[in-house]
Tab-separated table of C-alpha atoms in Angstrom:
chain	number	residue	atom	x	y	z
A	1	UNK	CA	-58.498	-74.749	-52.971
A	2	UNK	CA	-57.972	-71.192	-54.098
A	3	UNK	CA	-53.998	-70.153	-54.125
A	4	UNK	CA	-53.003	-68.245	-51.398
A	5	UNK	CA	-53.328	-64.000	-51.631
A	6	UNK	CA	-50.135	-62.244	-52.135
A	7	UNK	CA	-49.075	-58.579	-52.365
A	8	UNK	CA	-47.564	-56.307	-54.698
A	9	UNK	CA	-44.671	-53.810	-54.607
A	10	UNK	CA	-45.002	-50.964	-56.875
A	11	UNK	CA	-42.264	-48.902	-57.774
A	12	UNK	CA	-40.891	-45.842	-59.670
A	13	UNK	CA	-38.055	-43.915	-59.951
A	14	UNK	CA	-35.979	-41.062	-62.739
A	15	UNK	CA	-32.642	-41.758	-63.480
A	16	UNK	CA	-30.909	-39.251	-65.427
A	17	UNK	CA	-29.278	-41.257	-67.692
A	18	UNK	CA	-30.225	-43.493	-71.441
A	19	UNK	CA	-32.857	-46.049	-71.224
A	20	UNK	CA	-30.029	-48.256	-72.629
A	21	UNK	CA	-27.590	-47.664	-69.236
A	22	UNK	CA	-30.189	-48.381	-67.228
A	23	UNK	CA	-31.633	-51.202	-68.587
A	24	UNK	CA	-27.751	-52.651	-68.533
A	25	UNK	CA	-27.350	-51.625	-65.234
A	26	UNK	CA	-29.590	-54.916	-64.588
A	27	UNK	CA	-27.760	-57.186	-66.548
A	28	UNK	CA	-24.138	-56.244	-66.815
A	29	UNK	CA	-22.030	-58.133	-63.973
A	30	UNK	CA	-19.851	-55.085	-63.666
A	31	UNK	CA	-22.893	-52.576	-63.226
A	32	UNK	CA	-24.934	-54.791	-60.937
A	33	UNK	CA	-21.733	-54.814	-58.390
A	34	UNK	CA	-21.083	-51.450	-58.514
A	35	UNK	CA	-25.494	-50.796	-56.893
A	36	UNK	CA	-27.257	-53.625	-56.492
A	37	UNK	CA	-27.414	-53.343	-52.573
A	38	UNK	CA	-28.595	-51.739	-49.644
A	39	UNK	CA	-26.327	-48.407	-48.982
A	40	UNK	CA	-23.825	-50.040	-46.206
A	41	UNK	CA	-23.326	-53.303	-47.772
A	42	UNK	CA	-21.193	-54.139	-50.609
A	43	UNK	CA	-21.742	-56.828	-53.229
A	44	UNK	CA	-19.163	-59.483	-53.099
A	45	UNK	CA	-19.942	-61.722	-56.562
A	46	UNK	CA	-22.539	-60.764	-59.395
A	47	UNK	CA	-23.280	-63.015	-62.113
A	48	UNK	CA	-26.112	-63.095	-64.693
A	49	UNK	CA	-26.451	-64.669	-67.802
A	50	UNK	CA	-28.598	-62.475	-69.969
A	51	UNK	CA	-31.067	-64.098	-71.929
A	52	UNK	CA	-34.652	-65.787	-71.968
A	53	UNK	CA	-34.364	-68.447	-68.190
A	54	UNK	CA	-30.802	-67.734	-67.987
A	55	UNK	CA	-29.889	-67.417	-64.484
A	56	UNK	CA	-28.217	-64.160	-62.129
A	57	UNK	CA	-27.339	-64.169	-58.727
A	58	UNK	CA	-26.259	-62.028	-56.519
A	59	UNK	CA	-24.465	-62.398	-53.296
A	60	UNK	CA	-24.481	-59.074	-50.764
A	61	UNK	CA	-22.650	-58.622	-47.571
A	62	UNK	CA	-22.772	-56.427	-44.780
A	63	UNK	CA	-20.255	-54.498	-43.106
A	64	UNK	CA	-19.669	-57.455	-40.305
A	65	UNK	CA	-19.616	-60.292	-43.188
A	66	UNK	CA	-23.084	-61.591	-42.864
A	67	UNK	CA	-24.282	-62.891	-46.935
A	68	UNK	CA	-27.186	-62.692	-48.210
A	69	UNK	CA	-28.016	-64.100	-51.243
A	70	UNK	CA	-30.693	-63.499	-54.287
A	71	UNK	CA	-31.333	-64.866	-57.888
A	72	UNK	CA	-33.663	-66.236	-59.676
A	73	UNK	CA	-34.052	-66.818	-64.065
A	74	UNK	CA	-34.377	-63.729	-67.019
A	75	UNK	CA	-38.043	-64.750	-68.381
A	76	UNK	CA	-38.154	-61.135	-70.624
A	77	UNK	CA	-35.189	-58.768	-72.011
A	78	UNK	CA	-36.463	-56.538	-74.378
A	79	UNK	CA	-33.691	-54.040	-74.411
A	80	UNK	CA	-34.293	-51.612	-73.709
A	81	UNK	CA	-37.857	-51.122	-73.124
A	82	UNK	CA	-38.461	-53.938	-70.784
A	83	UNK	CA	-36.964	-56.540	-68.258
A	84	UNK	CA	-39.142	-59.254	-66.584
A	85	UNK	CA	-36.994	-61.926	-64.131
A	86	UNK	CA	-37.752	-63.758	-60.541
A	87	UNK	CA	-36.360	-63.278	-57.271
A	88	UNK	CA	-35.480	-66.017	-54.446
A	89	UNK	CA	-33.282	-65.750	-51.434
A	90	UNK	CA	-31.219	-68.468	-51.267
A	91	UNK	CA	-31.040	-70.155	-47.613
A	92	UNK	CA	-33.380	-69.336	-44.841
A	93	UNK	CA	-35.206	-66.162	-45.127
A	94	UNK	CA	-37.156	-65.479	-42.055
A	95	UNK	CA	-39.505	-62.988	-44.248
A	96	UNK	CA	-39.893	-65.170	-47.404
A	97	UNK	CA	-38.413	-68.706	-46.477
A	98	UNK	CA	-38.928	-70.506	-50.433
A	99	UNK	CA	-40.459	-68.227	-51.954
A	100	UNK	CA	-40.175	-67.152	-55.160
A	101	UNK	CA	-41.443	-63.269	-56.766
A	102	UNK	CA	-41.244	-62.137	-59.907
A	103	UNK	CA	-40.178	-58.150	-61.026
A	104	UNK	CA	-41.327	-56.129	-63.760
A	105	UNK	CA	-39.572	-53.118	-65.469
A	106	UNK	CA	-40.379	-50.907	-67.815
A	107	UNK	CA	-38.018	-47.874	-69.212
A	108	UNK	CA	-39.678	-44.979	-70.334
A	109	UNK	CA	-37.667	-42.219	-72.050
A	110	UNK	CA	-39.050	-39.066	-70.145
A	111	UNK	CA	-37.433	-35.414	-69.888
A	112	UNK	CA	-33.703	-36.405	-71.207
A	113	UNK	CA	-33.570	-39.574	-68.622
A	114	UNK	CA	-35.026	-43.030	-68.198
A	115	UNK	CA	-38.391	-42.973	-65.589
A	116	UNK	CA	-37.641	-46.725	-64.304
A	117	UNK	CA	-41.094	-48.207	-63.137
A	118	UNK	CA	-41.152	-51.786	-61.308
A	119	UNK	CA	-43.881	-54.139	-59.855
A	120	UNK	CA	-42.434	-56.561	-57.815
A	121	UNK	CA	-45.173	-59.656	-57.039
A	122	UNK	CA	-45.926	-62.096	-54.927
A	123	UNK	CA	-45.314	-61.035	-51.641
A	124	UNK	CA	-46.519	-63.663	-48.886
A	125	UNK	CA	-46.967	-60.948	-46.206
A	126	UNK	CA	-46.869	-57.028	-45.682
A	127	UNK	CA	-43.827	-57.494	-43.611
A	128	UNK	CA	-41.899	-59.212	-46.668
A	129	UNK	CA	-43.092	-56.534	-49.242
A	130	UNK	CA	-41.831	-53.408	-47.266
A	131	UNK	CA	-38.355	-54.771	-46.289
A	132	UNK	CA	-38.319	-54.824	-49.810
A	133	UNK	CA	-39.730	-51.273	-50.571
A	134	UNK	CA	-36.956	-49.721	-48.271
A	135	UNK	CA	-33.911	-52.333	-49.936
A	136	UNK	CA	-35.098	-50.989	-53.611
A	137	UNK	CA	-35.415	-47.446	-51.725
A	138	UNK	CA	-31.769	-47.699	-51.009
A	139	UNK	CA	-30.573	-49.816	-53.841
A	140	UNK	CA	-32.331	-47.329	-56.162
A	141	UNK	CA	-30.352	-44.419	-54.656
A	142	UNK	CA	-26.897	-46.289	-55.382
A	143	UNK	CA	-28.092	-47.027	-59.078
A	144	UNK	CA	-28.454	-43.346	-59.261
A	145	UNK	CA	-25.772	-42.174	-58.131
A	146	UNK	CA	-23.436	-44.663	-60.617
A	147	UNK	CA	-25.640	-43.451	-63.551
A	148	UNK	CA	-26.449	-39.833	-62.955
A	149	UNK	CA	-23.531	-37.549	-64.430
A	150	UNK	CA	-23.301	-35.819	-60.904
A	151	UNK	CA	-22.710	-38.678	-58.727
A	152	UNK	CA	-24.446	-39.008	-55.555
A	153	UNK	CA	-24.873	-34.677	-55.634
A	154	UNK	CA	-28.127	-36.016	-57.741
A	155	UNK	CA	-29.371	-38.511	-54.733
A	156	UNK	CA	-27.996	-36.271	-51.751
A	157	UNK	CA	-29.570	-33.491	-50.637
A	158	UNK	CA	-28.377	-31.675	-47.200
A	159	UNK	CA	-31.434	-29.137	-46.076
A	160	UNK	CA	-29.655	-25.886	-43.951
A	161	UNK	CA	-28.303	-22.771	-43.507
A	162	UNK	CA	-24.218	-23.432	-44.121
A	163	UNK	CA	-23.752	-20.434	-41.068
A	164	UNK	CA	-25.710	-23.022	-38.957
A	165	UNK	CA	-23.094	-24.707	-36.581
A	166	UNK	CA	-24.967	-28.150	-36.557
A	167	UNK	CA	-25.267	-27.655	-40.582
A	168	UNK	CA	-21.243	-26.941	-40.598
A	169	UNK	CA	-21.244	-30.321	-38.679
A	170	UNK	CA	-23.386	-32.438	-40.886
A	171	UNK	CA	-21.080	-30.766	-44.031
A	172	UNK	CA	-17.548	-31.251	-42.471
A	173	UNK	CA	-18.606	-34.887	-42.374
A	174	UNK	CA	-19.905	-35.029	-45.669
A	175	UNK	CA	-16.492	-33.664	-46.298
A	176	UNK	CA	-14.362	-36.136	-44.697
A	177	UNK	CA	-16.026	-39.208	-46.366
A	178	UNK	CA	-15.769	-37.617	-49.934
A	179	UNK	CA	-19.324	-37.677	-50.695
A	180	UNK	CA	-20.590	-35.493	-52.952
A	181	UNK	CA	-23.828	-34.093	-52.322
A	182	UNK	CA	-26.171	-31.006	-52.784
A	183	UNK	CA	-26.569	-27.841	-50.317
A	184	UNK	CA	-29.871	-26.568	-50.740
A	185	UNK	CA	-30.346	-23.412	-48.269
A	186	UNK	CA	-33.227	-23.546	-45.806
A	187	UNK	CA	-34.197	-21.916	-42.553
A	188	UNK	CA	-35.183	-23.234	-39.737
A	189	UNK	CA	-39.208	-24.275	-40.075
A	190	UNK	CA	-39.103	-23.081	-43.653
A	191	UNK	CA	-41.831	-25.343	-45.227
A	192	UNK	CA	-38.896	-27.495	-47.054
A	193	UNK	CA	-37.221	-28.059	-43.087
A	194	UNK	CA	-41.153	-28.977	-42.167
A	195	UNK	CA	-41.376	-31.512	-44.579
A	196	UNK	CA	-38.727	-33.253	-43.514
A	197	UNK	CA	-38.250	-32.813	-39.519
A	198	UNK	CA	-41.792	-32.535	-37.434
A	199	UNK	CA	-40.017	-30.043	-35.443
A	200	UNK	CA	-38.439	-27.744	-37.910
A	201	UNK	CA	-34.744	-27.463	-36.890
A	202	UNK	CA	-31.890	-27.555	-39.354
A	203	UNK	CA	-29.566	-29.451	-40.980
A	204	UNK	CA	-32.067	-32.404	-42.544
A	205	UNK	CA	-30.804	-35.181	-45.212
A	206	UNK	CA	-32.702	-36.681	-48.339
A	207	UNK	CA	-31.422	-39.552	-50.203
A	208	UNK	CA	-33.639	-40.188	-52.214
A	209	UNK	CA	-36.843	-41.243	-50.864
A	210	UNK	CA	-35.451	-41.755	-47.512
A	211	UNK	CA	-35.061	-38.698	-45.029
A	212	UNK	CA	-33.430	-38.303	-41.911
A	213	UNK	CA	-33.447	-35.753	-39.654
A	214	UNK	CA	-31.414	-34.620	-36.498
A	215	UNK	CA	-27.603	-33.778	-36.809
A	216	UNK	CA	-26.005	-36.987	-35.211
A	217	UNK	CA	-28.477	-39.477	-36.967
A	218	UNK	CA	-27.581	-37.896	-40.511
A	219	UNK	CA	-23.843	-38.480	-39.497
A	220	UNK	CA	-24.417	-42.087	-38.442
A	221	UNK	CA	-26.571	-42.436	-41.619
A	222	UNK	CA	-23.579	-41.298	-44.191
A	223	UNK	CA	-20.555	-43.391	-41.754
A	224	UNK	CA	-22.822	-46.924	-41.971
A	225	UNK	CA	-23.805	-46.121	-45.486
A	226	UNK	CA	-20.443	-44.681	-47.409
A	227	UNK	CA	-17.293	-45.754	-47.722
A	228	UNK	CA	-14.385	-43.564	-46.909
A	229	UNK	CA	-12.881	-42.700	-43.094
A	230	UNK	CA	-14.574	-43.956	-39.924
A	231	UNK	CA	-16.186	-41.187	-37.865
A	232	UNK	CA	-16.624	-43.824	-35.425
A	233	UNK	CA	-13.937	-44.484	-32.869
A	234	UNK	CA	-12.876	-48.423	-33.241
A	235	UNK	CA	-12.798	-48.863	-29.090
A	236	UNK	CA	-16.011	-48.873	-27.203
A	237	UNK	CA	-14.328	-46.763	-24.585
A	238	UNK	CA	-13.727	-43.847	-27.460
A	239	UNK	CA	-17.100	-44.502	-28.580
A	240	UNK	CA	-18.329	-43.670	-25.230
A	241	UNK	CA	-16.144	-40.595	-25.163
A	242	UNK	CA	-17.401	-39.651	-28.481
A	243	UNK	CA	-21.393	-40.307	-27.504
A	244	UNK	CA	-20.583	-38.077	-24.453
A	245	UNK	CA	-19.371	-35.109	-25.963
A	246	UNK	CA	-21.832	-34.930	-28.683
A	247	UNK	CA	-24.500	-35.365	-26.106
A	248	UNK	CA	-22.719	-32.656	-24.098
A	249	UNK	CA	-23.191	-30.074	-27.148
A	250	UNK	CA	-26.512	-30.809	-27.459
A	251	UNK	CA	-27.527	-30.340	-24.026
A	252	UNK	CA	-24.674	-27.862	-22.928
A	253	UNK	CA	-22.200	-26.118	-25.132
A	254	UNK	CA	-24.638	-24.976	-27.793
A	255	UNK	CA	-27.257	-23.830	-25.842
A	256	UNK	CA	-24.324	-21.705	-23.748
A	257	UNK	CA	-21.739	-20.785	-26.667
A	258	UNK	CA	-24.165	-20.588	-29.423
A	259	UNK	CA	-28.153	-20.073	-28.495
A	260	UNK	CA	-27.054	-17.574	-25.367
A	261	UNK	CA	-23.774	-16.218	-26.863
A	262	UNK	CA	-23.133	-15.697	-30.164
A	263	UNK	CA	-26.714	-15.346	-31.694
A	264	UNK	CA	-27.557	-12.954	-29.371
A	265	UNK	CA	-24.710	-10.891	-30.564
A	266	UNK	CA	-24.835	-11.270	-34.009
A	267	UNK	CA	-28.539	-11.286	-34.115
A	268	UNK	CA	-29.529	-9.015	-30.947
A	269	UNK	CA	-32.884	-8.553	-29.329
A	270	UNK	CA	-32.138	-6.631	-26.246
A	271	UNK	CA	-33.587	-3.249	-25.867
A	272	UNK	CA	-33.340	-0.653	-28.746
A	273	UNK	CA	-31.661	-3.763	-31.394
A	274	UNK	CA	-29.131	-4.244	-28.980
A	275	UNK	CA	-27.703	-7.293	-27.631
A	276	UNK	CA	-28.888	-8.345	-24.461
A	277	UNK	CA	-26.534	-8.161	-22.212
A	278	UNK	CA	-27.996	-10.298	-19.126
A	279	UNK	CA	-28.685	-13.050	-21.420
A	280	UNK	CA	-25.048	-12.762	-22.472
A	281	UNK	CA	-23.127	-12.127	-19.063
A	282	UNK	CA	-25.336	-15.496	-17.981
A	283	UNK	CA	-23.792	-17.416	-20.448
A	284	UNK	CA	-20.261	-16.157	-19.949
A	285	UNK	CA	-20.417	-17.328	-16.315
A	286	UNK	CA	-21.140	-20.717	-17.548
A	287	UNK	CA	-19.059	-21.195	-19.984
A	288	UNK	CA	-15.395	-21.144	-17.977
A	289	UNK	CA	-16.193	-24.445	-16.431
A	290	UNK	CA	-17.122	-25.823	-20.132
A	291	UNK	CA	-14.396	-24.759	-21.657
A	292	UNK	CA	-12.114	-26.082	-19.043
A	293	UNK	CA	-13.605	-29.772	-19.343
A	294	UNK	CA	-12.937	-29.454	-23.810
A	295	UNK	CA	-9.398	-28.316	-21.984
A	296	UNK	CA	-8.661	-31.639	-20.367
A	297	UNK	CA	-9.770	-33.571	-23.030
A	298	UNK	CA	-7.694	-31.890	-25.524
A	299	UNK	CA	-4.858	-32.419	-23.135
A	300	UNK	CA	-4.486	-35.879	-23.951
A	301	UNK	CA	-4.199	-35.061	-28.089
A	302	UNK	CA	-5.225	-33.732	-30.825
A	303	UNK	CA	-9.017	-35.426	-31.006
A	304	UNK	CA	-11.383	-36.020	-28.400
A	305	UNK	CA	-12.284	-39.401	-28.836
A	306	UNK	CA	-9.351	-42.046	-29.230
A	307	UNK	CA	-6.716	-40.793	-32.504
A	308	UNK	CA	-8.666	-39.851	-35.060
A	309	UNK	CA	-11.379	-37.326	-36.015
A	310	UNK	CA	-14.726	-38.275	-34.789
A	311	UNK	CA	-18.209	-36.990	-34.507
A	312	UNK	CA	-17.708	-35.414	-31.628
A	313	UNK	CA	-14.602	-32.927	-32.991
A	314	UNK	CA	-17.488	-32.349	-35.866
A	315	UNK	CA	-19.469	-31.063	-33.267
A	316	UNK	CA	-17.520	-29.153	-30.987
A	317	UNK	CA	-15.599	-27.712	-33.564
A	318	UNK	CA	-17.597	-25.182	-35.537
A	319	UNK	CA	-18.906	-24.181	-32.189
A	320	UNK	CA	-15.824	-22.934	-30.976
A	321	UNK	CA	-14.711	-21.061	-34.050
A	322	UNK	CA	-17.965	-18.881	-33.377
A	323	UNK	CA	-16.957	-18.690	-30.172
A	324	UNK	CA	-13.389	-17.168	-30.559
A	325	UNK	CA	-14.559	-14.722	-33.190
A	326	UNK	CA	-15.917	-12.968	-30.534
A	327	UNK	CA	-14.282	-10.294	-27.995
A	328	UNK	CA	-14.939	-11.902	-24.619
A	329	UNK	CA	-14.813	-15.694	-26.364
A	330	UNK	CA	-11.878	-14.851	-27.871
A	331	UNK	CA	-9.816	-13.793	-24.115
A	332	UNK	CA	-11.382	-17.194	-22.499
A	333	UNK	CA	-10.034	-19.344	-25.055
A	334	UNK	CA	-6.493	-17.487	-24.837
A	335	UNK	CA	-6.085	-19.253	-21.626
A	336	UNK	CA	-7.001	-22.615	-23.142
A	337	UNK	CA	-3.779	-24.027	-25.165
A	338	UNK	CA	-5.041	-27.412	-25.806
A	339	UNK	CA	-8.340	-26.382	-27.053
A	340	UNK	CA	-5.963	-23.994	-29.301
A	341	UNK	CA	-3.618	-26.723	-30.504
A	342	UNK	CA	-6.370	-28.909	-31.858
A	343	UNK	CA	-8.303	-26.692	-32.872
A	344	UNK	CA	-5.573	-25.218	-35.347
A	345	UNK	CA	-4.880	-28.938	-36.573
A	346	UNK	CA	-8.458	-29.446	-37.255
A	347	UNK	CA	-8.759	-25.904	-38.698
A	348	UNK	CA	-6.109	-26.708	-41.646
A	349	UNK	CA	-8.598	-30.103	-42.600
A	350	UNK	CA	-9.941	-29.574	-45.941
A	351	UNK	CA	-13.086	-30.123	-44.362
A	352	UNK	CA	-13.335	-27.023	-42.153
A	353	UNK	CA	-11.811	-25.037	-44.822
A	354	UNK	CA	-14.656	-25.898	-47.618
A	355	UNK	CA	-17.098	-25.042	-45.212
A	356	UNK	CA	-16.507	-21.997	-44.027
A	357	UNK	CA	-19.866	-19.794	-43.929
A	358	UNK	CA	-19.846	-16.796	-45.489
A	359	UNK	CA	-20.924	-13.725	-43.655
A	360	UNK	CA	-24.292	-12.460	-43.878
């Protein structure tokens, strides 16, 4: 009876660093805690024994404490050119119940870094071979940012314009988790923005390989997959609060304050280059009654979701610096104390501060 067919994962990735940190990264206890996981999951015990069929395993976790476990036996270490071992979840694997795969590495000195390419084998089923493409995906982009001299700056990339409101979002939270990352300037369906969102709007996020587009899903992306402060409220009821005011910019305040407001005066297209003043006076009649409802939310403190900052201050607040830099925004919000007093706590947040855009 001929053996059953199985698949192959093939893999490659740069790493700015020696072939000989890399290739330790592998087999070092210490190293292989600090990456070898999924982004949003920590590893709770690493152990390998480094030479020809000694063993490693690994045990992972996930944020609500569910383990997963991997090892298998070193069968090549040829430091530090090359690094052959098996793989085997321990326990019940739905994807790969006993099963056991091998991985291949080679380290190739290329252009002052290490060009890491794997082939991981014998994959039952499709299904089993791409969870694993997207858990290397992710584990790659942690190994990267331990090795690479400039952190997780070399594995984050945030795709905007920093005077776009939803980019100032996306930044202030990159901010308040501490993650470093890299700014590269883009417009709005510039072929880079294309690449990454069908629909061409700004900010977009690559890590790595992996890309994610659309303001709140890069902000859920970095609070499940960094450590640092919650954006998320704890309660479900400030969740809710929180998922209703970022909904409400979306659909509401930006389109009022922002699309109908304050682009048409700093960028007009009325009549003779002027701003157009019946767009304008339309969205000054709506935006009383919004400001009023950010009003009684601030009443009750200095966030809008539960007692600490959340995605949905993120959101609201670049919008409403915009919006009292300008004459008439500037006479609405003088009537609005609450919205004043938490906006000039969050204002002093080295987060709002860093970001500031700078006039065109």
């Amino acid at each position: 009876m001929n053996a059953p067919e199985t698949l192959d994962l093939q893999l490659s990735r740069f790493i700015r660093a020696p072939r000989e940190k890399v290739f330790d990264a592998f087999v070092n206890e210490a190293l292989m805690s600090a990456w070898q996981c999924p982004r949003g999951m920590s590893v709770a015990s690493a152990r390998a024994d480094a030479r020809v069929d000694g063993p490693w395993r690994i045990e992972m976790r996930s944020r609500e404490g569910t383990r997963f476990v991997v090892g298998g036996h070193y069968k090549q270490l040829q430091r530090p050119e090359r690094l052959v071992y098996t793989w085997q979840w321990e326990g019940d694997s739905p994807r790969m119940p006993n099963v056991q795969t091998l991985i291949e590495i080679d380290f190739i000195a290329k252009d002052g870094g290490t060009e890491m390419r794997m082939r991981h084998s014998g994959f039952p089923a499709a299904a089993a071979r791409d969870a694993h493409s997207h858990g290397w995906s992710s584990c790659f982009n942690r190994l990267n940012d331990l090795l690479d001299p400039r952190g997780s700056a070399a594995t984050l990339t945030l795709l905007g314009d920093s005077r776009s409101s939803y980019t100032r979002t996306a930044r202030m939270g990159l901010a308040e988790k501490g993650i470093a990352y890299t700014l590269q300037p883009c417009a709005p369906h510039s072929p880079e923005i294309l690449a990454v969102h069908p629909f061409g709007k700004i900010p977009a996020l690559r890590d790595g390989e992996i890309e994610i587009w659309e303001t709140s899903a890069i902000l859920k992306y970095l609070d499940e997959s960094f450590d640092g402060p919650s954006l998320t409220p704890g309660r479900i009821s400030d969740r809710v609060t929180c998922e209703q005011w970022v909904s409400a910019v979306n659909a509401y305040l930006y389109d009022t304050m922002i699309r109908r407001y304050v682009l048409q005066v700093i960028f007009p297209k009325g009549e003779g280059g002027q701003p157009d003043r019946g767009v304008i006076d339309g969205a000054l009649k709506e935006m009383p009654a919004q400001l009023a409802a950010l009003e009684r939310a601030y009443r009750h403190g200095e966030f809008l979701a539960g007692t600490s900052l959340s995605f949905a201050d993120l959101f609201v607040a670049p919008i409403l610096a915009y919006v009292e830099a300008m004459p008439e925004g500037a006479r609405l919000l003088s009537d609005m104390p609450h919205i004043r007093r938490a906006q000039a706590i969050i204002r002093q947040r080295p987060s709002f501060t860093s970001t500031q855009p700078q006039r065109a």
